[in-house]
Coordinates of C-alpha atoms and ligand atoms in Angstrom, one line a residue:
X1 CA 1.0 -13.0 10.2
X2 CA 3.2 -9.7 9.8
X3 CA 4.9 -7.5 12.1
X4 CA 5.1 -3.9 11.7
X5 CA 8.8 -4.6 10.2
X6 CA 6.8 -6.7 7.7
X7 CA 8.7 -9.9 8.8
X8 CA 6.5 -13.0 9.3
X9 CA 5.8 -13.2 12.8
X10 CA 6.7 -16.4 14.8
X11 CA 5.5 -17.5 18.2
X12 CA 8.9 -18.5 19.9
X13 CA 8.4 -20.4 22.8
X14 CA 10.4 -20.3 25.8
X15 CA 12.7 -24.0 25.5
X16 CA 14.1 -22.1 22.0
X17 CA 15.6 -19.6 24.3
X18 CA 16.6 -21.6 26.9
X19 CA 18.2 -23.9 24.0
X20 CA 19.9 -20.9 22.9
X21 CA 21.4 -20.2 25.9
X22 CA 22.6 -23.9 26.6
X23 CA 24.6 -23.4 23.4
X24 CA 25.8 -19.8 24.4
X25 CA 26.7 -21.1 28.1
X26 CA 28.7 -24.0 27.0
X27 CA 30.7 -22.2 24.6
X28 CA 31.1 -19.5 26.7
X29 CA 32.8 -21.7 29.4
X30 CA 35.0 -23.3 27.6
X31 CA 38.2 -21.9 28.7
X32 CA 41.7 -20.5 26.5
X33 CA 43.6 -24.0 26.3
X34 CA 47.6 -23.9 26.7
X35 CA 49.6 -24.6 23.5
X36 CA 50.8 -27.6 25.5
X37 CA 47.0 -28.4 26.3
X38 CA 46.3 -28.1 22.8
X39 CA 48.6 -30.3 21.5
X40 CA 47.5 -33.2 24.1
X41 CA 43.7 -33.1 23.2
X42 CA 42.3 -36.4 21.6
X43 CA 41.0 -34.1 18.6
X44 CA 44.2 -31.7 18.0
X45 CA 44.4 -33.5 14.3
X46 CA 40.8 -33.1 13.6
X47 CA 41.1 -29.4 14.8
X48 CA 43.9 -28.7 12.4
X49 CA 42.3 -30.2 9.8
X50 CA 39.1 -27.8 10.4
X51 CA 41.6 -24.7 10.2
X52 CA 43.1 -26.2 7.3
X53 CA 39.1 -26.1 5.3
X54 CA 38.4 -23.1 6.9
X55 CA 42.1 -21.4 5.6
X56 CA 41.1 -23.0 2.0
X57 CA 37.6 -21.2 1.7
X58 CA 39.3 -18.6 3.0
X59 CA 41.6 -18.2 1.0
X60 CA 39.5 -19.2 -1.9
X61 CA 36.3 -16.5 -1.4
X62 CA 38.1 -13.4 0.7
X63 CA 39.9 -10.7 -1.5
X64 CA 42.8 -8.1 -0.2
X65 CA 40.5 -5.1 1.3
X66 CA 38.3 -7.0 1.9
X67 CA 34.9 -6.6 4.5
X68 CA 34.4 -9.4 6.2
X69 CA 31.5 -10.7 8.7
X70 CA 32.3 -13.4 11.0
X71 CA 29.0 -14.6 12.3
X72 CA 29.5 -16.9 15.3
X73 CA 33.1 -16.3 15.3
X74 CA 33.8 -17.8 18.8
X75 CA 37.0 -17.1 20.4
X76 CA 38.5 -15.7 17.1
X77 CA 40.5 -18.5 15.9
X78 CA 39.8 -17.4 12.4
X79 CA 41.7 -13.9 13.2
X80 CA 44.8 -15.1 11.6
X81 CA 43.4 -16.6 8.8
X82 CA 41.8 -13.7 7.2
X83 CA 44.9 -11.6 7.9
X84 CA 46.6 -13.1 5.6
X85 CA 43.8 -13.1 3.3
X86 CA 44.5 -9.5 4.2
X87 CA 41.3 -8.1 4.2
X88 CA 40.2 -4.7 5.4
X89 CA 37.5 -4.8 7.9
X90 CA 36.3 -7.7 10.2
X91 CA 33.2 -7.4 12.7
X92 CA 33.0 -10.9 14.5
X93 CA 29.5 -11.5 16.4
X94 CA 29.1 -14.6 18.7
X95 CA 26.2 -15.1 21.7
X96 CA 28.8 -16.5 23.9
X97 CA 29.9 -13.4 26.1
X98 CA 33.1 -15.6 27.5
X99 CA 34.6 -16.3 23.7
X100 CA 33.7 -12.7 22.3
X101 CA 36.1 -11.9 25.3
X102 CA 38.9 -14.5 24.3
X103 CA 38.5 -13.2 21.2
X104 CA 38.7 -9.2 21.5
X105 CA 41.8 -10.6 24.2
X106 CA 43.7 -12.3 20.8
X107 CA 42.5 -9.2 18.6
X108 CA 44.4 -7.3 20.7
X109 CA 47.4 -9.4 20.8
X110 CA 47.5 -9.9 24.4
X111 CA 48.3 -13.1 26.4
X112 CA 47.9 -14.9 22.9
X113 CA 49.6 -18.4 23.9
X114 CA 48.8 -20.0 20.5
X115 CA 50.7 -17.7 18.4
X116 CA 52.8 -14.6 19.6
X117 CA 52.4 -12.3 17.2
X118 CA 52.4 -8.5 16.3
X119 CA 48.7 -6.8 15.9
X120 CA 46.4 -7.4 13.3
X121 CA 46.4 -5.1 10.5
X122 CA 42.7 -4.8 9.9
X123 CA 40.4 -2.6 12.2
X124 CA 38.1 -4.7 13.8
X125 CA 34.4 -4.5 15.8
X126 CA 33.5 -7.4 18.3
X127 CA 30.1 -7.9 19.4
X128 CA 28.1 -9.8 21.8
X129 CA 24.8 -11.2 20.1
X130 CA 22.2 -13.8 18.7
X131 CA 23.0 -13.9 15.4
X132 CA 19.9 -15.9 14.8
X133 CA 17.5 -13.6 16.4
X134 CA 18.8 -10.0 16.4
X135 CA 18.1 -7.4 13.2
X136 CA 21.6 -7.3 12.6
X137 CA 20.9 -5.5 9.3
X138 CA 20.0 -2.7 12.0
X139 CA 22.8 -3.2 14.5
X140 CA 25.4 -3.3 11.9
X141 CA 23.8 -0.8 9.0
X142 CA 26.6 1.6 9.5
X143 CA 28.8 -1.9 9.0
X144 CA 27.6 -2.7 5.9
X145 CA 27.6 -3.8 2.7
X146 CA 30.0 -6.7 3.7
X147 CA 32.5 -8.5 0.5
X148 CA 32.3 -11.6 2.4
X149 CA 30.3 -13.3 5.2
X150 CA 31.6 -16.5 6.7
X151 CA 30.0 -18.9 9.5
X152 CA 31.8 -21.9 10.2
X153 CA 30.5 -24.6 12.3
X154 CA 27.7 -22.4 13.9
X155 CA 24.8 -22.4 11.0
X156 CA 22.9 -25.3 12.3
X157 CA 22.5 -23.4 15.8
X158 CA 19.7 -21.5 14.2
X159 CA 17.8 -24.7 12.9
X160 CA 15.8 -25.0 16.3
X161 CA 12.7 -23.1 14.5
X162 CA 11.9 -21.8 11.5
X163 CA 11.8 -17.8 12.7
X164 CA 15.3 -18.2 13.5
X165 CA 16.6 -19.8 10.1
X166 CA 15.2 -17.3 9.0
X167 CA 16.6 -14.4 10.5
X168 CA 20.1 -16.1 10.4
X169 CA 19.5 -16.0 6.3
X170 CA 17.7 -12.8 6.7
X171 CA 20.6 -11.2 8.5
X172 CA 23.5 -12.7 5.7
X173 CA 21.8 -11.1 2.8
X174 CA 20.7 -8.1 3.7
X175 CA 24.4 -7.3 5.1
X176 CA 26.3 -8.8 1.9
X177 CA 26.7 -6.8 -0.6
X178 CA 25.0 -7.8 -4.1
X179 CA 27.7 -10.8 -5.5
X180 CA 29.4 -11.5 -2.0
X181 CA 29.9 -14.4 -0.7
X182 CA 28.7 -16.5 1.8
X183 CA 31.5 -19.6 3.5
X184 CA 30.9 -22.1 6.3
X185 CA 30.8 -25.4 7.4
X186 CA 28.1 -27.5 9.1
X187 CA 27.0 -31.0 10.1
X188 CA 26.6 -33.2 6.9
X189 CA 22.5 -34.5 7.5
X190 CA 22.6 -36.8 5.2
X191 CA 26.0 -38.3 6.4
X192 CA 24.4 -37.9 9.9
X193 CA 20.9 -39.6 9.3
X194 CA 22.4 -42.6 7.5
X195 CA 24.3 -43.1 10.8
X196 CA 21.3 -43.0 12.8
X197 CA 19.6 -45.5 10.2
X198 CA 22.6 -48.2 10.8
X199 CA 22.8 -47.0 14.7
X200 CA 20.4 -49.9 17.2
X201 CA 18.8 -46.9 19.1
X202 CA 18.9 -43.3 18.9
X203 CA 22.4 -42.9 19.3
X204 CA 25.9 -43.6 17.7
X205 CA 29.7 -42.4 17.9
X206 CA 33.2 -43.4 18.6
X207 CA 36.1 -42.8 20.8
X208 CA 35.9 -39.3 20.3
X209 CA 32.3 -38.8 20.2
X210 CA 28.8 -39.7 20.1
X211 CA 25.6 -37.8 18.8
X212 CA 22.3 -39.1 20.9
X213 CA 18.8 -38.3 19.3
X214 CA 16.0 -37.4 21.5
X215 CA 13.4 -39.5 22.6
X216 CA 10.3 -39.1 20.0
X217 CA 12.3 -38.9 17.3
X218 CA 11.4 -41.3 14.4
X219 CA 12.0 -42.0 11.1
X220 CA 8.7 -41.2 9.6
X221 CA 7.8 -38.1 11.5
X222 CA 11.4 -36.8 10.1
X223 CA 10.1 -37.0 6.9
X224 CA 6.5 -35.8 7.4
X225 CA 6.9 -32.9 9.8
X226 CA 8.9 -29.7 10.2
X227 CA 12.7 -29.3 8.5
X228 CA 13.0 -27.4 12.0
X229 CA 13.7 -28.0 15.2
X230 CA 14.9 -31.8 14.8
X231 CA 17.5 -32.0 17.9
X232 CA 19.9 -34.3 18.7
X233 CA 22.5 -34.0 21.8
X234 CA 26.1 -34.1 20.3
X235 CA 29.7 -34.7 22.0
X236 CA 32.5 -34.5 20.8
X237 CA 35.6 -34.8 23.2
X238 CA 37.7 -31.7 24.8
X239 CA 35.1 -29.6 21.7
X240 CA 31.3 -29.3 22.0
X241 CA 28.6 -30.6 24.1
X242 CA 25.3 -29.3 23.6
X243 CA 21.9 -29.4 21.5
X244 CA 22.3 -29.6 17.8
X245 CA 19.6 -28.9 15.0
X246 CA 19.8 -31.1 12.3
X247 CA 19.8 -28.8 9.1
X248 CA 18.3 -31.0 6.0
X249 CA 20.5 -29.5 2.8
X250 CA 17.9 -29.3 0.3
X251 CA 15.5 -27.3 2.7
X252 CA 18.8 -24.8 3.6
X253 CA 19.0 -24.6 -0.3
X254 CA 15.9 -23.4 -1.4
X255 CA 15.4 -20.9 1.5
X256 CA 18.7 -19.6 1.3
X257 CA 16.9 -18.7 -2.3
X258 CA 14.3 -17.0 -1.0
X259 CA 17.1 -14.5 0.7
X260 CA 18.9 -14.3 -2.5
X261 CA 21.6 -16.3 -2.0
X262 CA 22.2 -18.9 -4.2
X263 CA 24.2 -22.3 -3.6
X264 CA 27.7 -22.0 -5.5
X265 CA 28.8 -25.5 -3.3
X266 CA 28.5 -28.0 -1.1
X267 CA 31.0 -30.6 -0.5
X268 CA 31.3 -33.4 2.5
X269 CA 34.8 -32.6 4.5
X270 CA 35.7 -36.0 3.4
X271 CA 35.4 -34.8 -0.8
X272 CA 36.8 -31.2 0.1
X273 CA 39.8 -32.3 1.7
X274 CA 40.3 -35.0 -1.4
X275 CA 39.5 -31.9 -3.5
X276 CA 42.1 -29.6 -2.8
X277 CA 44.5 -31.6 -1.2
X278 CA 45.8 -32.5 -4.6
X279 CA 46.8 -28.7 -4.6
X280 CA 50.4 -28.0 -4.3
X281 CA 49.5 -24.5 -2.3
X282 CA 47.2 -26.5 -0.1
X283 CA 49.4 -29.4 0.6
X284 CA 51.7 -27.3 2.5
X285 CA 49.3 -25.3 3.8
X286 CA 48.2 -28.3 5.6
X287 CA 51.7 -29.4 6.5
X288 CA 52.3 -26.3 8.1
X289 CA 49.0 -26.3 10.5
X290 CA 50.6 -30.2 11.3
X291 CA 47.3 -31.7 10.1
X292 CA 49.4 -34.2 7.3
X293 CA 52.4 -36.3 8.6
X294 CA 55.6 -35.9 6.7
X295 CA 55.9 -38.5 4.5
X296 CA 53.5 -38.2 1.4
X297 CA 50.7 -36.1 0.6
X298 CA 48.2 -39.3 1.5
X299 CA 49.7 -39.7 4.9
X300 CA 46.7 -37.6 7.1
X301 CA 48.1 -37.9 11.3
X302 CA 44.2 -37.9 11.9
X303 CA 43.2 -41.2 13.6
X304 CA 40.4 -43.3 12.1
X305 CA 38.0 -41.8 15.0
X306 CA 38.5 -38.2 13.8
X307 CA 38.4 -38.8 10.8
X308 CA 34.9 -40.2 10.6
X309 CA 34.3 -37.0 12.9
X310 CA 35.0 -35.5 10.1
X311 CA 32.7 -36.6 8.1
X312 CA 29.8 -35.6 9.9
X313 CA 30.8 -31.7 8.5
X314 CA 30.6 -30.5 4.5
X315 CA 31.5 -27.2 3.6
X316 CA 29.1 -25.1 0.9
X317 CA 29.9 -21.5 -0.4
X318 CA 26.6 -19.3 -1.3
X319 CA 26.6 -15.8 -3.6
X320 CA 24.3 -13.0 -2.8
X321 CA 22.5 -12.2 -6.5
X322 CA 23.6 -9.3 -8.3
X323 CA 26.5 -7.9 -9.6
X324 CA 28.5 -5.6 -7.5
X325 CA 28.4 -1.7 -8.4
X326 CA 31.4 -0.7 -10.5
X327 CA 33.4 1.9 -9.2
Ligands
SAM1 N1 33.2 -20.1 14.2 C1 34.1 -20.4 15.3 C2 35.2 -21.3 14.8 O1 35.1 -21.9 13.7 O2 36.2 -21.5 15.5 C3 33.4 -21.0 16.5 C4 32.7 -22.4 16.2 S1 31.9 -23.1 17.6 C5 31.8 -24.8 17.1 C6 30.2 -22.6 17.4 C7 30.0 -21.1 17.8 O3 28.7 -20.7 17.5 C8 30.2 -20.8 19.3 O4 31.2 -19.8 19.5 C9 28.9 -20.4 19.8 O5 28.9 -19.5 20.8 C10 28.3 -19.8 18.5 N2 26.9 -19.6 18.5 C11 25.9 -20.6 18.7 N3 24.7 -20.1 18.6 C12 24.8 -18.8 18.3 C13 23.9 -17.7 18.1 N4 22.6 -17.9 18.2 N5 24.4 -16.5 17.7 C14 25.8 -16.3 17.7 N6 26.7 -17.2 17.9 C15 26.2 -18.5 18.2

């Protein structure tokens, strides 16, 4: 069935909004930790190694000048990072009203405890929204074309039904430009269904954290019913709490293609960081977040817990088909 926009119309019903809003609430009360608080949390090696991927595709995809799209850019940790990609432009959109705060709070350079620092040299627009639901081809038009979208650890939010993995992909292409780029980073299924497989129940974890499946989950209805909606509770420690969609990577794939957007890669945290870590550039870049000890380039400070954390991520990088228009 079509609208009058000519989208296919889905019925939403009412627990995908109140699922949404879990997520939004959560994040949104999560509060600005202390440097000092930072540095004491059970994760702080998993959540430099995170910056350190994210700074890689970074630096990797985003060009001096630069338009950039945050989507689900949370409390603006990524800020710094595409400064000194030193792009030109950066709108950041996130549901949670709380982090969009924290984030316009570090934009502006005020009370920043993590890093004191002069301004930002880009111009920046910070919005409150659902990236998953709202025509942000409309609400940003006079925004766009961007060079570069990025949505890191946020994509599977918009698995809960088909209508909103679509928008979510709807939105990315019709506000990159024709050859930009799409970076993020997401929970690894396949990493996370082979768990489940070895797990007795329906859940699993470690110290750190634990992912619980829901009830009527099973095996074969996975693989006979809907690529949407398939929810599982996740914790992980002084980080996330909250429903999870499980996003099956060859079904992302081939409807990212229907959007234009075609898969450039896709790599497991675990093969990404064995990728580029044999990098000079990124070797430091690593040393200096503190996510690598200082003794050799093997020597990772992440305990055995995170790191199995962090396999339960990949990174992937998309294009936008066409070729840009030459100026
Ligand atoms: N991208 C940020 C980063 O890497 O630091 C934040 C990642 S955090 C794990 C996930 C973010 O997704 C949260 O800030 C949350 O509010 C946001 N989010 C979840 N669902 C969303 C939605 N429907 N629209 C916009 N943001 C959403």
């Amino acid at each position: 069935k079509q609208n009058p926009e000519g989208d296919a119309h889905f019925l939403e019903d009412e627990s995908t909004k109140i699922f949404a809003r879990k997520v939004a609430d959560h994040y949104s009360a999560r509060t600005n930790q202390t440097l000092e608080e930072r540095e004491a949390s059970p994760i702080i090696h998993l959540k430099k190694l995170n910056n350190w991927i994210k700074s890689v595709l970074i630096q990797l995809h985003a060009r001096r000048g630069d338009a950039a799209l945050d989507l689900a850019c949370g409390k603006g940790g990524d800020l710094i990072k595409w400064d000194k990609a030193k792009i030109g432009y950066y709108v950041g959109v996130d549901i949670a009203e709380g982090s969009i705060e924290d984030c316009r709070t570090r934009y502006n350079g005020d009370a920043d405890h993590h890093q004191r620092r002069k301004k930002f040299t880009f111009p920046a627009r910070l919005l409150c929204g659902d990236c998953y639901e709202t025509r942000l081809d409309k609400v940003l038009a006079a925004d766009a074309p961007f060079d570069i979208c990025s949505c890191q650890f946020a994509l599977h939010y918009s698995w809960s039904t088909e209508a909103r993995a679509r928008r979510a992909l709807a939105n990315i292409s019709a506000l990159l430009r024709p050859g930009g780029t799409l970076i993020g980073t997401m929970p690894d299924a396949n990493v996370i269904i082979k768990k489940l497989r070895n797990a007795e129940g329906l859940a699993f974890g470690n110290s750190v954290y634990w992912i619980r499946f829901d009830e009527e989950f099973s095996e074969k209805k996975f693989k006979s019913s809907s690529p949407f909606g398939i929810k599982y509770k996740f914790h992980l420690e002084d980080a996330v709490d909250c429903p999870e969609w499980i996003v099956p990577f060859h079904v992302f794939k081939s409807l990212a293609e229907e959007y234009d957007l075609e898969l450039v890669f896709a790599k497991n945290s675990h093969e990404f960081v064995h990728d580029y870590l044999k990098k000079p550039e990124y070797i430091d870049l690593m040393r200096r977040l503190g996510a690598l000890g200082d003794g050799n380039q093997d020597q990772s400070t992440l305990s055995e817990d995170e790191w199995e954390v962090a396999h339960l991520y990949l990174a992937f990088v998309l294009r936008k088909r066409g070729q840009p228009d030459r100026t």
